[in-house]
mmCIF file of C-alpha atoms in Angstrom:
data_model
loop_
_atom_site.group_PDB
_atom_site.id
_atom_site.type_symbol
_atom_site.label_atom_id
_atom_site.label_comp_id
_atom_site.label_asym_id
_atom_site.label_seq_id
_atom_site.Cartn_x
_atom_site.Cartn_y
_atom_site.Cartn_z
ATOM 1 C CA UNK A 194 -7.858 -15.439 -5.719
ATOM 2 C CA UNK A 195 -7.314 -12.003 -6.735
ATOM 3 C CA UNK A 196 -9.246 -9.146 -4.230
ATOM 4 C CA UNK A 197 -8.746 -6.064 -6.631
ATOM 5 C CA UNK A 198 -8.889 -6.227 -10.229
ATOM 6 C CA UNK A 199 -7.838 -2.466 -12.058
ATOM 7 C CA UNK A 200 -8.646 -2.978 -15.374
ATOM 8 C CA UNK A 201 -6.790 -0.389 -17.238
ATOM 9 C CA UNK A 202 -2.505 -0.830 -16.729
ATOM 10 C CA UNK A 203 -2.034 2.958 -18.167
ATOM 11 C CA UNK A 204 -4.417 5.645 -18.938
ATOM 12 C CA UNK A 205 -3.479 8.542 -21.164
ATOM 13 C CA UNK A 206 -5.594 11.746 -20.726
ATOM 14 C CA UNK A 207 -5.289 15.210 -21.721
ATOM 15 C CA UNK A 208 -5.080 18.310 -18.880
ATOM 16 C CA UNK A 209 -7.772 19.606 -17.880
ATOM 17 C CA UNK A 210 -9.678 16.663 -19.078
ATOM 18 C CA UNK A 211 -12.308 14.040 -17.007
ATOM 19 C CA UNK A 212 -10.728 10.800 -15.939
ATOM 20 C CA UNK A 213 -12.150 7.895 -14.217
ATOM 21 C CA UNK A 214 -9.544 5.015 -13.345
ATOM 22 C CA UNK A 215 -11.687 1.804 -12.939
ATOM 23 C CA UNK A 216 -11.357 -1.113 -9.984
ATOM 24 C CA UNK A 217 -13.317 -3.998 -9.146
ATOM 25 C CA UNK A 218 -12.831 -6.215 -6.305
ATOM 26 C CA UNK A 219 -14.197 -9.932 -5.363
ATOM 27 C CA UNK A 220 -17.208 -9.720 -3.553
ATOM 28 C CA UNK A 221 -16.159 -12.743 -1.295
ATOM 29 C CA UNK A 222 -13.959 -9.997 0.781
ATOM 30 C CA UNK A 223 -14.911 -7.578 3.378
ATOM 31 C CA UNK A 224 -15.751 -4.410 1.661
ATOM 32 C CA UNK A 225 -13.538 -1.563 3.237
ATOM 33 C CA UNK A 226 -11.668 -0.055 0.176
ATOM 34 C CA UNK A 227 -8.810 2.491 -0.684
ATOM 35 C CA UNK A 228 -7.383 4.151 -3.671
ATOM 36 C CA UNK A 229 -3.863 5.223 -3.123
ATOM 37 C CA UNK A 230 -1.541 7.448 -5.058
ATOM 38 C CA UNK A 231 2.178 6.813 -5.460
ATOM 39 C CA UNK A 232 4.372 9.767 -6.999
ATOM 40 C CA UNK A 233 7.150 8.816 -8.974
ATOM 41 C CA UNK A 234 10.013 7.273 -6.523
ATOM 42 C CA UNK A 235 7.549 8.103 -3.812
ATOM 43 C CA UNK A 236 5.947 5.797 -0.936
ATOM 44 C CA UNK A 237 2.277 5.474 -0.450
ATOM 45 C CA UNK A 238 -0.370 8.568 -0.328
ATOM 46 C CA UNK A 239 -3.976 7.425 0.805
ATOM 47 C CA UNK A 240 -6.647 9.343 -1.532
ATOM 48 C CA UNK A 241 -9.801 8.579 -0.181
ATOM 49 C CA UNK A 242 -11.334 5.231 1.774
ATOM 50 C CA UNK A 243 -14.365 3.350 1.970
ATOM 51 C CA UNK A 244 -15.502 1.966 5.242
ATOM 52 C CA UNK A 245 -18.997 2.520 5.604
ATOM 53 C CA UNK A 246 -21.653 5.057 4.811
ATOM 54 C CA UNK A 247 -22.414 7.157 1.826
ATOM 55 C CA UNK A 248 -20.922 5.356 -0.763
ATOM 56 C CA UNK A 249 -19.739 8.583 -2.305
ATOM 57 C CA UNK A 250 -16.314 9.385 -1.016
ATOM 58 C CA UNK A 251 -14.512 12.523 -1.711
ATOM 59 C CA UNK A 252 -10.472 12.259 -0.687
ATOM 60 C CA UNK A 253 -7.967 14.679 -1.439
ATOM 61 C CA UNK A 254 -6.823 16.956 -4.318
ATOM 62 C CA UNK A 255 -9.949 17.106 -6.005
ATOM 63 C CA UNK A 256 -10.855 13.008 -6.201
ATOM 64 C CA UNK A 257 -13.644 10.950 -5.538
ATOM 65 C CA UNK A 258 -15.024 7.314 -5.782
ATOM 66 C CA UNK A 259 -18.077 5.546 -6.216
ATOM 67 C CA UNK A 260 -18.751 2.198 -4.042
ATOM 68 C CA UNK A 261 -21.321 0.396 -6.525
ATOM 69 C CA UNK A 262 -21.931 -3.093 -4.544
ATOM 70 C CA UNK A 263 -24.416 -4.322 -7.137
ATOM 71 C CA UNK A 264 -21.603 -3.883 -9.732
ATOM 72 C CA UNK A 265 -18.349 -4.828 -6.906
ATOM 73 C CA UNK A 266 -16.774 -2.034 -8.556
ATOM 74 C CA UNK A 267 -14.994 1.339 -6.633
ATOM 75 C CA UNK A 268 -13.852 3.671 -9.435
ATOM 76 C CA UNK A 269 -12.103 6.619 -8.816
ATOM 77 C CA UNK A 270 -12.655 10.042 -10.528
ATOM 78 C CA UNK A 271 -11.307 13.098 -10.825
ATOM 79 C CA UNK A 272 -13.478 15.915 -13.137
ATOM 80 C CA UNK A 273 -9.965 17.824 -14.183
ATOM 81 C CA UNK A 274 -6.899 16.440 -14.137
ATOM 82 C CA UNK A 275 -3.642 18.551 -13.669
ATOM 83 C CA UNK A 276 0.202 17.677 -14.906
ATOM 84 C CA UNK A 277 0.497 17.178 -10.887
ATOM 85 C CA UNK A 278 -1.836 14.290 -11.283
ATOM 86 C CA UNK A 279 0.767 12.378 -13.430
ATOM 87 C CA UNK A 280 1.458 8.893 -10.810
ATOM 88 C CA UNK A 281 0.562 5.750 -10.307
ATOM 89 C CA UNK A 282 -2.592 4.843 -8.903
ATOM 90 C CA UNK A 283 -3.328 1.598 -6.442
ATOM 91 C CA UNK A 284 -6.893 0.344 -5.590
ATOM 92 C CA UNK A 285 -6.842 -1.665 -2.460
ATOM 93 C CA UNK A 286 -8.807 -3.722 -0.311
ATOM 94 C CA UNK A 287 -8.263 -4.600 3.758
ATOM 95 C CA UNK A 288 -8.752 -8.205 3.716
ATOM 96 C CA UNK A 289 -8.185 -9.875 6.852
ATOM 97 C CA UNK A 290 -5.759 -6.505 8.349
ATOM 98 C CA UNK A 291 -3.785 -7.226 5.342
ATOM 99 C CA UNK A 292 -4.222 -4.283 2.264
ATOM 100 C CA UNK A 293 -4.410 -6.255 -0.636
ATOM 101 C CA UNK A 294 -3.670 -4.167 -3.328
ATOM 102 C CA UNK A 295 -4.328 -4.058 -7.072
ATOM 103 C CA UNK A 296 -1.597 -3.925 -9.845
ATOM 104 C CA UNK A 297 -1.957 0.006 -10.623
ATOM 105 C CA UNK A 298 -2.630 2.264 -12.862
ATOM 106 C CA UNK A 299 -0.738 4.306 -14.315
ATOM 107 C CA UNK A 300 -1.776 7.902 -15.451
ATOM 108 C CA UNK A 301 -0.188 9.651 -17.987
ATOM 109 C CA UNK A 302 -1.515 13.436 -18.343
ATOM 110 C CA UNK A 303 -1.107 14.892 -22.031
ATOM 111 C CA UNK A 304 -0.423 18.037 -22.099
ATOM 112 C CA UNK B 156 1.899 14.447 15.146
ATOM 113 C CA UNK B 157 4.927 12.421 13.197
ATOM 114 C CA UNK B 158 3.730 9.890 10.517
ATOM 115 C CA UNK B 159 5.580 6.520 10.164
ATOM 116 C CA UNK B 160 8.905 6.996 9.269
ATOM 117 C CA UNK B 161 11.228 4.182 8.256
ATOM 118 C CA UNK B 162 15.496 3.934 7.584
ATOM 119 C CA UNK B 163 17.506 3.916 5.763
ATOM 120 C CA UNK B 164 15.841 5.675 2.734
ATOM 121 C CA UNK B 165 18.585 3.396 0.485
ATOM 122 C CA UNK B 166 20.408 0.531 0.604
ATOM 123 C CA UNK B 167 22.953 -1.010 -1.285
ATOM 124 C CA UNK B 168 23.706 -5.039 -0.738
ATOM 125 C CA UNK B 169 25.331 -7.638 -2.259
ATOM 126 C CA UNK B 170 23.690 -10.903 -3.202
ATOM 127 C CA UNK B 171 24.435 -13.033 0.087
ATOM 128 C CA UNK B 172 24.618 -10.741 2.692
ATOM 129 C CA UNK B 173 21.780 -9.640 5.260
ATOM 130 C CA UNK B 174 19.961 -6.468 5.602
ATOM 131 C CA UNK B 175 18.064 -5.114 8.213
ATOM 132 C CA UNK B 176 15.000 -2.139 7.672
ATOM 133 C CA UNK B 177 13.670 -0.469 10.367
ATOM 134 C CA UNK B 178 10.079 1.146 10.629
ATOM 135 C CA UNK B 179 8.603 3.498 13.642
ATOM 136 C CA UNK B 180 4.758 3.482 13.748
ATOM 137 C CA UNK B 181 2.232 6.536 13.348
ATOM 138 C CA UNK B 182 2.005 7.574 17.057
ATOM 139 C CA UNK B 183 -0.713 5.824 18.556
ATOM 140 C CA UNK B 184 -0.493 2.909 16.812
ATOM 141 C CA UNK B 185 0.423 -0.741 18.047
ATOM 142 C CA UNK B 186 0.570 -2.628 14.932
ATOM 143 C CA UNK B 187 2.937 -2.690 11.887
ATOM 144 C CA UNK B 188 2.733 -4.178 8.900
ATOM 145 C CA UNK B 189 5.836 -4.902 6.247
ATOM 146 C CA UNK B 190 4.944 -4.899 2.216
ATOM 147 C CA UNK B 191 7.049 -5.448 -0.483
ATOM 148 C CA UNK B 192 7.186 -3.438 -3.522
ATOM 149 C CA UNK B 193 8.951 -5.026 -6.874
ATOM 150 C CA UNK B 194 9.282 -2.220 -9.273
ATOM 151 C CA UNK B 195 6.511 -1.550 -11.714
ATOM 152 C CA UNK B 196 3.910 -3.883 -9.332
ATOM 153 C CA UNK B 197 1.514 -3.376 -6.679
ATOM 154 C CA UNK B 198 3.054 -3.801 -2.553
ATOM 155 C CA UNK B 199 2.921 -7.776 -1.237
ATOM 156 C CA UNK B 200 2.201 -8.435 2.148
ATOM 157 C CA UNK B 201 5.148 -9.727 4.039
ATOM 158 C CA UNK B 202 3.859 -10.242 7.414
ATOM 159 C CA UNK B 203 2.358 -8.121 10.104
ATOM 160 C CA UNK B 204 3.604 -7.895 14.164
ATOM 161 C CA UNK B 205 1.829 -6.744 17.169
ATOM 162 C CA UNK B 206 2.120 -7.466 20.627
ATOM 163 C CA UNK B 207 5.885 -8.185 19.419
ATOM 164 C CA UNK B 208 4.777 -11.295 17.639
ATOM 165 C CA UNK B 209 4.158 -12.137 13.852
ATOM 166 C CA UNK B 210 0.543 -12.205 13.947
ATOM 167 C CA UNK B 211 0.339 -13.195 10.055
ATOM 168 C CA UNK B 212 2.251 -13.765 6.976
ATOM 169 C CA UNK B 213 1.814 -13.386 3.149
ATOM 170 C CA UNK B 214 3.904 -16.087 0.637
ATOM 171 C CA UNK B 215 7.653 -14.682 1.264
ATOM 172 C CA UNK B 216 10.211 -17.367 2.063
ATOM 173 C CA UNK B 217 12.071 -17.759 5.775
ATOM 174 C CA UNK B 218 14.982 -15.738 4.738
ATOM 175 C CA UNK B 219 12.474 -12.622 5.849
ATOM 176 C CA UNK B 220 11.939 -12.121 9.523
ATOM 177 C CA UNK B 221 11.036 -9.862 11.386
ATOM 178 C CA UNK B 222 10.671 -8.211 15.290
ATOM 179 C CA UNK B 223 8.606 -5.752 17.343
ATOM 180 C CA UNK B 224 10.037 -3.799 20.492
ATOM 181 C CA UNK B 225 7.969 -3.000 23.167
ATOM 182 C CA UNK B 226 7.695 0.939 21.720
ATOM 183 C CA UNK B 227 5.590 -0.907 19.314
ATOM 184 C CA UNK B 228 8.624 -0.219 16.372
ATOM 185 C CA UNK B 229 9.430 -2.845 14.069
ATOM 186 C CA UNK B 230 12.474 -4.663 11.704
ATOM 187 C CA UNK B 231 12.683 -6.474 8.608
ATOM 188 C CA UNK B 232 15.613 -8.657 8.304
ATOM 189 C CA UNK B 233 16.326 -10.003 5.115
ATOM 190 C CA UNK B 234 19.178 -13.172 5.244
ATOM 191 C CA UNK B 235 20.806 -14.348 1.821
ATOM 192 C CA UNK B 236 20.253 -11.426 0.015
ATOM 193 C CA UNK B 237 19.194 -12.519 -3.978
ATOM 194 C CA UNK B 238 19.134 -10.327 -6.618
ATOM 195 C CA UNK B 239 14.997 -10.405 -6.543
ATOM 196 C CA UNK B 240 14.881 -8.808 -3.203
ATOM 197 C CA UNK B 241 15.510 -5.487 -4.839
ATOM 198 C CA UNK B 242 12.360 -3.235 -4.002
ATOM 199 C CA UNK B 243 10.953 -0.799 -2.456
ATOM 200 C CA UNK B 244 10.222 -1.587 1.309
ATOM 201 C CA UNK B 245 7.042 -0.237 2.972
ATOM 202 C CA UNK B 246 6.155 -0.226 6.587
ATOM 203 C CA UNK B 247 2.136 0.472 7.772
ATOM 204 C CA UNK B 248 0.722 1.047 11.009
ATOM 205 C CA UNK B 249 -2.582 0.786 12.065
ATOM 206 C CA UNK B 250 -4.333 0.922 15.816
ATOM 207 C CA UNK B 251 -5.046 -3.081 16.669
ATOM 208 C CA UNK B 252 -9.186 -2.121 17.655
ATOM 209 C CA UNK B 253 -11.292 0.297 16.473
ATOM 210 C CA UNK B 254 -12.694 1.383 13.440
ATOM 211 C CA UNK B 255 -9.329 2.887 12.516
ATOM 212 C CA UNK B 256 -7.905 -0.314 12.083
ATOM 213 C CA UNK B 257 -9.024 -0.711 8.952
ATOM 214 C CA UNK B 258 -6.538 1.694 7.689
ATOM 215 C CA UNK B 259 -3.071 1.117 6.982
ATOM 216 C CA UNK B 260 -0.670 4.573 7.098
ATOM 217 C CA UNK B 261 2.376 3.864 5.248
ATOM 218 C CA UNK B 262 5.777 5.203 5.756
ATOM 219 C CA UNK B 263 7.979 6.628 2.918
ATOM 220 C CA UNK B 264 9.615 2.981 2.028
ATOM 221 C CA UNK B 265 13.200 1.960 1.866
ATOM 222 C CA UNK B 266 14.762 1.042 -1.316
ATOM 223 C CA UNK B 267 16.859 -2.264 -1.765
ATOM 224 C CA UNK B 268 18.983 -2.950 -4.575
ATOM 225 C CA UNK B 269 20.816 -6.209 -4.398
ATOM 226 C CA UNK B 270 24.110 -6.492 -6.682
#
């Protein structure tokens, strides 16, 4: 059964612009969740991580996420993108010490 | 503090032969984990290693093995190289206890391409 759903394969949004990239995961797994960033031909950059706490995380260059458990949804958001935003996007999910991750999204900035 | 780092950085096979990817872990860190990473999809778990045995393993045939040395670094050894084993390799390390163990660091990934 699939842990992370992202619902949204590509997002298009202009610079400077709002953007909020959306995941939801299956409530049946342990919730300790992670958005990561991937630059093109680039390994893995962790963003931010959810492991307990406020469920308001703030990560790196300017990103945050919401952990809704009512709604099993972790979106990430970022109030004003930049060209340097331009990569793809993974939501993930530790399941069992094994990162399950989602299928991506990709954002495209518009200049 | 050096991250994980993993080698080569590319690889060129040919369908048949066997290829071997090697990962060191975050310092600190006693267990490594090996994902797989088709092109335009999100990284597969391959199986994980500590305490130099595979501790688990995700749906990827025999043909991928692996080992852990006592320094706690690992290999992926691919046998009968097919033309769907090109990817991009990732190694993670984590701490086996703790709260920290929860997180995965990944390395920079090697990329296979099979001809």
């Amino acid at each position: 059964a699939q842990s992370v759903t992202q619902l949204d394969s590509q997002v298009p949004v202009f610079e400077e612009a709002p953007v909020e990239l959306r995941c939801n995961y299956s409530s049946s797994v342990s919730v300790y969740l992670f958005w990561y960033v991937q630059y093109p031909n680039q390994g893995l950059q962790l963003l931010l991580k959810y492991l307990s706490g406020s469920t308001l995380v703030k990560g790196i260059n300017g990103f945050e996420a919401e952990f809704n458990k009512s709604q099993t949804s972790f979106h990430l958001r970022k109030p004003s993108v930049h060209i340097s935003d331009t990569a793809e996007y993974f939501c993930a999910v530790n399941r069992d010490d094994k990162i399950i991750f989602g299928k991506g999204t990709r954002l495209h900035i518009l200049p | 503090d050096a991250g994980v780092t993993q080698s080569p950085t590319h690889l060129i096979k040919t369908r048949g032969q066997q290829v071997t990817l090697r990962c060191s872990p975050k310092s600190g860190h006693d267990t490594v984990s090996w994902y797989q990473q088709a092109l335009g999809q999100g990284p597969q778990f391959i199986f994980q290693y500590y305490e130099e045995e595979e501790r688990q393993r995700g749906n990827f045939p025999d043909r991928f093995s692996g080992h852990q040395f006592p320094n706690y670094s690992s290999e992926l050894n691919v046998n009968a190289l097919l033309l769907g084993d090109s990817a991009l390799y990732l190694c993670a390390s984590s701490p086996r206890f703790g709260f920290s163990s929860y997180e995965q660091y990944f390395g920079p990934g090697t990329r296979l391409t099979v001809t």
